[in-house]
GROMACS .gro file of C-alpha atoms in nm:
model
  289
    1UNK     CA    1   0.005   0.016  -0.012
    2UNK     CA    2   0.110   0.368  -0.071
    3UNK     CA    3   0.130   0.646   0.172
    4UNK     CA    4  -0.113   0.912   0.140
    5UNK     CA    5   0.020   1.236  -0.012
    6UNK     CA    6   0.224   1.470   0.202
    7UNK     CA    7   0.476   1.746   0.195
    8UNK     CA    8   0.831   1.720   0.268
    9UNK     CA    9   1.083   1.936   0.451
   10UNK     CA   10   1.438   1.888   0.529
   11UNK     CA   11   1.565   2.177   0.727
   12UNK     CA   12   1.921   2.229   0.820
   13UNK     CA   13   1.862   2.403   1.170
   14UNK     CA   14   1.689   2.273   1.474
   15UNK     CA   15   1.505   2.618   1.509
   16UNK     CA   16   1.375   2.573   1.135
   17UNK     CA   17   1.250   2.223   1.217
   18UNK     CA   18   1.082   2.334   1.538
   19UNK     CA   19   0.907   2.598   1.337
   20UNK     CA   20   0.816   2.339   1.091
   21UNK     CA   21   0.660   2.104   1.356
   22UNK     CA   22   0.443   2.386   1.484
   23UNK     CA   23   0.227   2.360   1.198
   24UNK     CA   24  -0.072   2.136   1.239
   25UNK     CA   25  -0.056   1.787   1.083
   26UNK     CA   26   0.335   1.764   1.089
   27UNK     CA   27   0.561   1.474   1.206
   28UNK     CA   28   0.914   1.450   1.276
   29UNK     CA   29   1.112   1.199   1.058
   30UNK     CA   30   1.442   1.067   1.213
   31UNK     CA   31   1.536   0.715   1.123
   32UNK     CA   32   1.193   0.624   0.983
   33UNK     CA   33   1.178   0.267   1.113
   34UNK     CA   34   0.871   0.286   1.288
   35UNK     CA   35   0.713   0.590   1.088
   36UNK     CA   36   0.768   0.465   0.730
   37UNK     CA   37   0.559   0.143   0.777
   38UNK     CA   38   0.293   0.330   0.958
   39UNK     CA   39   0.283   0.556   0.649
   40UNK     CA   40   0.254   0.267   0.415
   41UNK     CA   41  -0.009   0.104   0.593
   42UNK     CA   42  -0.193   0.444   0.624
   43UNK     CA   43  -0.187   0.419   1.006
   44UNK     CA   44  -0.052   0.767   1.011
   45UNK     CA   45  -0.128   1.046   0.744
   46UNK     CA   46   0.072   1.358   0.825
   47UNK     CA   47   0.040   1.648   0.610
   48UNK     CA   48   0.402   1.743   0.653
   49UNK     CA   49   0.696   1.527   0.723
   50UNK     CA   50   1.000   1.717   0.874
   51UNK     CA   51   1.318   1.521   0.797
   52UNK     CA   52   1.589   1.567   1.077
   53UNK     CA   53   1.862   1.411   0.902
   54UNK     CA   54   2.036   1.728   0.775
   55UNK     CA   55   2.052   1.889   1.138
   56UNK     CA   56   2.417   1.920   1.269
   57UNK     CA   57   2.478   1.769   1.601
   58UNK     CA   58   2.159   1.579   1.660
   59UNK     CA   59   2.329   1.250   1.634
   60UNK     CA   60   2.555   1.310   1.941
   61UNK     CA   61   2.642   1.074   2.194
   62UNK     CA   62   2.900   1.249   2.439
   63UNK     CA   63   2.986   1.235   2.789
   64UNK     CA   64   3.047   1.549   3.005
   65UNK     CA   65   3.306   1.639   3.239
   66UNK     CA   66   3.093   1.567   3.527
   67UNK     CA   67   3.021   1.199   3.391
   68UNK     CA   68   2.675   1.243   3.270
   69UNK     CA   69   2.572   1.119   2.910
   70UNK     CA   70   2.401   1.307   2.646
   71UNK     CA   71   2.223   1.118   2.356
   72UNK     CA   72   2.097   1.312   2.083
   73UNK     CA   73   1.774   1.269   1.872
   74UNK     CA   74   1.951   1.119   1.584
   75UNK     CA   75   2.172   0.885   1.758
   76UNK     CA   76   2.100   0.539   1.609
   77UNK     CA   77   2.062   0.231   1.811
   78UNK     CA   78   2.391   0.085   1.672
   79UNK     CA   79   2.576   0.410   1.792
   80UNK     CA   80   2.411   0.404   2.133
   81UNK     CA   81   2.498   0.039   2.177
   82UNK     CA   82   2.861   0.094   2.090
   83UNK     CA   83   2.944   0.423   2.262
   84UNK     CA   84   3.181   0.361   2.558
   85UNK     CA   85   2.999   0.651   2.749
   86UNK     CA   86   2.682   0.495   2.727
   87UNK     CA   87   2.833   0.127   2.822
   88UNK     CA   88   3.010   0.298   3.135
   89UNK     CA   89   2.714   0.515   3.257
   90UNK     CA   90   2.422   0.339   3.143
   91UNK     CA   91   2.475  -0.026   3.034
   92UNK     CA   92   2.106  -0.114   3.037
   93UNK     CA   93   2.062   0.137   2.765
   94UNK     CA   94   2.360   0.001   2.557
   95UNK     CA   95   2.205  -0.373   2.606
   96UNK     CA   96   1.887  -0.275   2.469
   97UNK     CA   97   2.004  -0.062   2.187
   98UNK     CA   98   2.218  -0.352   2.087
   99UNK     CA   99   1.917  -0.592   2.069
  100UNK     CA  100   1.657  -0.367   1.878
  101UNK     CA  101   1.512  -0.552   1.576
  102UNK     CA  102   1.791  -0.639   1.326
  103UNK     CA  103   2.101  -0.477   1.184
  104UNK     CA  104   1.916  -0.264   0.931
  105UNK     CA  105   1.691  -0.127   1.198
  106UNK     CA  106   1.957  -0.060   1.451
  107UNK     CA  107   2.156   0.111   1.183
  108UNK     CA  108   1.873   0.334   1.070
  109UNK     CA  109   1.650   0.386   1.354
  110UNK     CA  110   1.724   0.611   1.666
  111UNK     CA  111   1.678   0.564   2.033
  112UNK     CA  112   1.486   0.905   2.073
  113UNK     CA  113   1.265   0.806   1.800
  114UNK     CA  114   1.174   0.482   1.958
  115UNK     CA  115   1.099   0.657   2.286
  116UNK     CA  116   0.882   0.910   2.147
  117UNK     CA  117   0.679   0.660   1.923
  118UNK     CA  118   0.628   0.458   2.257
  119UNK     CA  119   0.529   0.129   2.119
  120UNK     CA  120   0.440  -0.085   2.427
  121UNK     CA  121   0.662  -0.368   2.306
  122UNK     CA  122   0.976  -0.150   2.224
  123UNK     CA  123   1.311  -0.227   2.410
  124UNK     CA  124   1.442   0.099   2.516
  125UNK     CA  125   1.173   0.264   2.719
  126UNK     CA  126   1.255   0.012   3.000
  127UNK     CA  127   1.603   0.094   3.047
  128UNK     CA  128   1.554   0.490   3.041
  129UNK     CA  129   1.297   0.440   3.325
  130UNK     CA  130   1.517   0.212   3.514
  131UNK     CA  131   1.819   0.434   3.482
  132UNK     CA  132   1.609   0.745   3.598
  133UNK     CA  133   1.685   0.945   3.273
  134UNK     CA  134   1.570   1.283   3.179
  135UNK     CA  135   1.418   1.328   2.839
  136UNK     CA  136   1.481   1.686   2.680
  137UNK     CA  137   1.198   1.839   2.497
  138UNK     CA  138   1.176   2.142   2.261
  139UNK     CA  139   0.914   2.347   2.088
  140UNK     CA  140   0.939   2.702   1.957
  141UNK     CA  141   0.839   2.820   2.301
  142UNK     CA  142   1.132   2.678   2.488
  143UNK     CA  143   1.275   2.360   2.647
  144UNK     CA  144   1.153   2.157   2.915
  145UNK     CA  145   1.303   1.846   3.082
  146UNK     CA  146   1.077   1.546   3.166
  147UNK     CA  147   1.170   1.278   3.397
  148UNK     CA  148   1.139   0.948   3.236
  149UNK     CA  149   0.883   0.823   3.493
  150UNK     CA  150   0.646   1.101   3.368
  151UNK     CA  151   0.689   1.051   3.000
  152UNK     CA  152   0.497   0.743   2.907
  153UNK     CA  153   0.125   0.758   2.928
  154UNK     CA  154  -0.013   0.470   2.725
  155UNK     CA  155   0.044   0.239   2.412
  156UNK     CA  156   0.188   0.487   2.139
  157UNK     CA  157   0.103   0.792   2.370
  158UNK     CA  158   0.356   1.018   2.559
  159UNK     CA  159   0.340   1.357   2.714
  160UNK     CA  160   0.473   1.524   2.410
  161UNK     CA  161   0.251   1.809   2.299
  162UNK     CA  162   0.160   1.889   1.931
  163UNK     CA  163   0.482   2.095   1.807
  164UNK     CA  164   0.708   1.942   2.051
  165UNK     CA  165   1.022   1.725   1.966
  166UNK     CA  166   1.218   1.494   2.175
  167UNK     CA  167   1.566   1.628   2.105
  168UNK     CA  168   1.782   1.425   2.357
  169UNK     CA  169   1.829   1.208   2.647
  170UNK     CA  170   2.045   1.294   2.959
  171UNK     CA  171   2.171   1.018   3.195
  172UNK     CA  172   2.325   1.088   3.516
  173UNK     CA  173   2.676   0.997   3.610
  174UNK     CA  174   2.706   0.642   3.777
  175UNK     CA  175   2.822   0.643   4.134
  176UNK     CA  176   3.020   0.371   4.312
  177UNK     CA  177   2.861   0.032   4.379
  178UNK     CA  178   2.595   0.123   4.069
  179UNK     CA  179   2.507  -0.141   3.807
  180UNK     CA  180   2.256  -0.187   3.542
  181UNK     CA  181   2.125  -0.429   3.274
  182UNK     CA  182   1.851  -0.497   3.014
  183UNK     CA  183   1.737  -0.874   2.953
  184UNK     CA  184   1.447  -0.981   2.727
  185UNK     CA  185   1.285  -1.276   2.576
  186UNK     CA  186   1.210  -1.217   2.201
  187UNK     CA  187   0.959  -1.347   1.974
  188UNK     CA  188   1.244  -1.545   1.819
  189UNK     CA  189   1.439  -1.630   2.136
  190UNK     CA  190   1.664  -1.431   2.361
  191UNK     CA  191   1.775  -1.112   2.229
  192UNK     CA  192   1.583  -1.117   1.906
  193UNK     CA  193   1.295  -0.927   1.749
  194UNK     CA  194   1.046  -0.750   1.961
  195UNK     CA  195   1.048  -0.856   2.323
  196UNK     CA  196   0.764  -1.064   2.460
  197UNK     CA  197   0.889  -0.963   2.793
  198UNK     CA  198   1.190  -0.749   2.881
  199UNK     CA  199   1.313  -0.602   3.186
  200UNK     CA  200   1.567  -0.328   3.298
  201UNK     CA  201   1.718  -0.310   3.632
  202UNK     CA  202   1.953  -0.028   3.815
  203UNK     CA  203   2.093  -0.123   4.139
  204UNK     CA  204   2.317   0.068   4.388
  205UNK     CA  205   2.514  -0.109   4.677
  206UNK     CA  206   2.658   0.058   4.973
  207UNK     CA  207   2.893  -0.216   5.136
  208UNK     CA  208   2.729  -0.550   5.147
  209UNK     CA  209   2.362  -0.416   5.107
  210UNK     CA  210   2.153  -0.314   4.806
  211UNK     CA  211   2.097   0.073   4.918
  212UNK     CA  212   1.848   0.151   4.616
  213UNK     CA  213   1.701  -0.032   4.301
  214UNK     CA  214   1.452   0.052   4.002
  215UNK     CA  215   1.311  -0.207   3.784
  216UNK     CA  216   1.112  -0.179   3.468
  217UNK     CA  217   0.909  -0.398   3.253
  218UNK     CA  218   0.841  -0.356   2.887
  219UNK     CA  219   0.644  -0.585   2.622
  220UNK     CA  220   0.387  -0.711   2.867
  221UNK     CA  221   0.149  -0.408   2.915
  222UNK     CA  222   0.028  -0.121   2.752
  223UNK     CA  223   0.318   0.089   2.838
  224UNK     CA  224   0.671   0.050   2.998
  225UNK     CA  225   0.611   0.031   3.386
  226UNK     CA  226   0.850   0.089   3.687
  227UNK     CA  227   0.802  -0.184   3.960
  228UNK     CA  228   0.853  -0.019   4.283
  229UNK     CA  229   0.729  -0.332   4.482
  230UNK     CA  230   1.020  -0.532   4.321
  231UNK     CA  231   1.271  -0.273   4.407
  232UNK     CA  232   1.165  -0.233   4.742
  233UNK     CA  233   1.187  -0.590   4.819
  234UNK     CA  234   1.554  -0.609   4.695
  235UNK     CA  235   1.636  -0.295   4.884
  236UNK     CA  236   1.813  -0.370   5.200
  237UNK     CA  237   1.918  -0.714   5.140
  238UNK     CA  238   2.236  -0.850   5.039
  239UNK     CA  239   2.138  -0.893   4.682
  240UNK     CA  240   2.213  -1.277   4.662
  241UNK     CA  241   2.025  -1.537   4.464
  242UNK     CA  242   1.747  -1.599   4.731
  243UNK     CA  243   1.708  -1.208   4.749
  244UNK     CA  244   1.657  -1.184   4.376
  245UNK     CA  245   1.430  -1.469   4.354
  246UNK     CA  246   1.198  -1.329   4.632
  247UNK     CA  247   1.228  -0.981   4.474
  248UNK     CA  248   1.115  -1.109   4.139
  249UNK     CA  249   0.828  -1.314   4.259
  250UNK     CA  250   0.507  -1.187   4.079
  251UNK     CA  251   0.684  -0.905   3.902
  252UNK     CA  252   0.369  -0.818   3.672
  253UNK     CA  253   0.133  -0.834   3.962
  254UNK     CA  254  -0.133  -0.545   3.927
  255UNK     CA  255  -0.034  -0.488   3.564
  256UNK     CA  256  -0.295  -0.501   3.280
  257UNK     CA  257  -0.110  -0.772   3.080
  258UNK     CA  258  -0.149  -0.787   2.696
  259UNK     CA  259  -0.230  -1.138   2.572
  260UNK     CA  260  -0.146  -1.189   2.213
  261UNK     CA  261  -0.051  -1.427   1.954
  262UNK     CA  262   0.287  -1.453   2.117
  263UNK     CA  263   0.163  -1.551   2.447
  264UNK     CA  264  -0.124  -1.547   2.690
  265UNK     CA  265  -0.141  -1.308   2.982
  266UNK     CA  266  -0.046  -1.583   3.225
  267UNK     CA  267   0.257  -1.691   3.010
  268UNK     CA  268   0.386  -1.334   3.004
  269UNK     CA  269   0.344  -1.291   3.360
  270UNK     CA  270   0.565  -1.601   3.409
  271UNK     CA  271   0.815  -1.453   3.141
  272UNK     CA  272   0.795  -1.108   3.349
  273UNK     CA  273   0.928  -1.296   3.663
  274UNK     CA  274   1.209  -1.459   3.462
  275UNK     CA  275   1.357  -1.143   3.302
  276UNK     CA  276   1.328  -0.952   3.613
  277UNK     CA  277   1.519  -1.192   3.815
  278UNK     CA  278   1.787  -1.228   3.499
  279UNK     CA  279   1.814  -0.826   3.492
  280UNK     CA  280   1.875  -0.802   3.859
  281UNK     CA  281   2.138  -1.072   3.867
  282UNK     CA  282   2.321  -0.906   3.589
  283UNK     CA  283   2.286  -0.555   3.732
  284UNK     CA  284   2.398  -0.691   4.086
  285UNK     CA  285   2.708  -0.859   3.923
  286UNK     CA  286   2.818  -0.540   3.732
  287UNK     CA  287   2.766  -0.344   4.051
  288UNK     CA  288   3.070  -0.518   4.189
  289UNK     CA  289   3.293  -0.479   3.889
   0.00000   0.00000   0.00000
């Protein structure tokens, strides 16, 4: 099927892109891995496509002097997965970016595009939640910074307003005793295709105790979701195998699970427990490295 007719603009500055996106019926085009199929199926029919590829600097992946990491709107999954700054400060995001789709999707698609698209079975929303990332949003009226925990509203729905563009992700500098990880079971096995269930975990140790934790699920509900009960059960423990097993019990309890052709709601609840325990175990191991 062919897309509906639309206008096309490829500005060379961010300000020009934001001005264009302020027009009703406009949509940004980054890697196009999600948007182009939607156009072909006529699930999306924008009046104007604003191509971001000519804007210098939006593909940045860089670390600051204070140890923070910034990921720009046009940074591809491949670039984020390979960046030493991300692997050092936010391993869970690097894990997820390296498992998105297939090589063609990873080389073309962008992390920020995936977050803005908010597919409930996307990989990277889980890690930005677990890592406590800040999402930087701009419009002609200015900039606002949105905590990841407030960004995702529902399936394919975020807090982005018409005319706003997600221009980057900010990741805090890691402290001593911190570790993170992302683990998924994909539709074609572990680490392949969309996740049937995926979990991201961040932990912080102080001495022999887990001082803090954040855990997020993706692929099983209508939106990526933090699991405060799981984090609370792990916090204050030694973080051994028994503690992880106890924390991961009933990981999906209280969520509205999405049963589909890839698994029933009960099966996804089981997988949620599995991936949460695996993500926690890996994050705890990394916190000691």
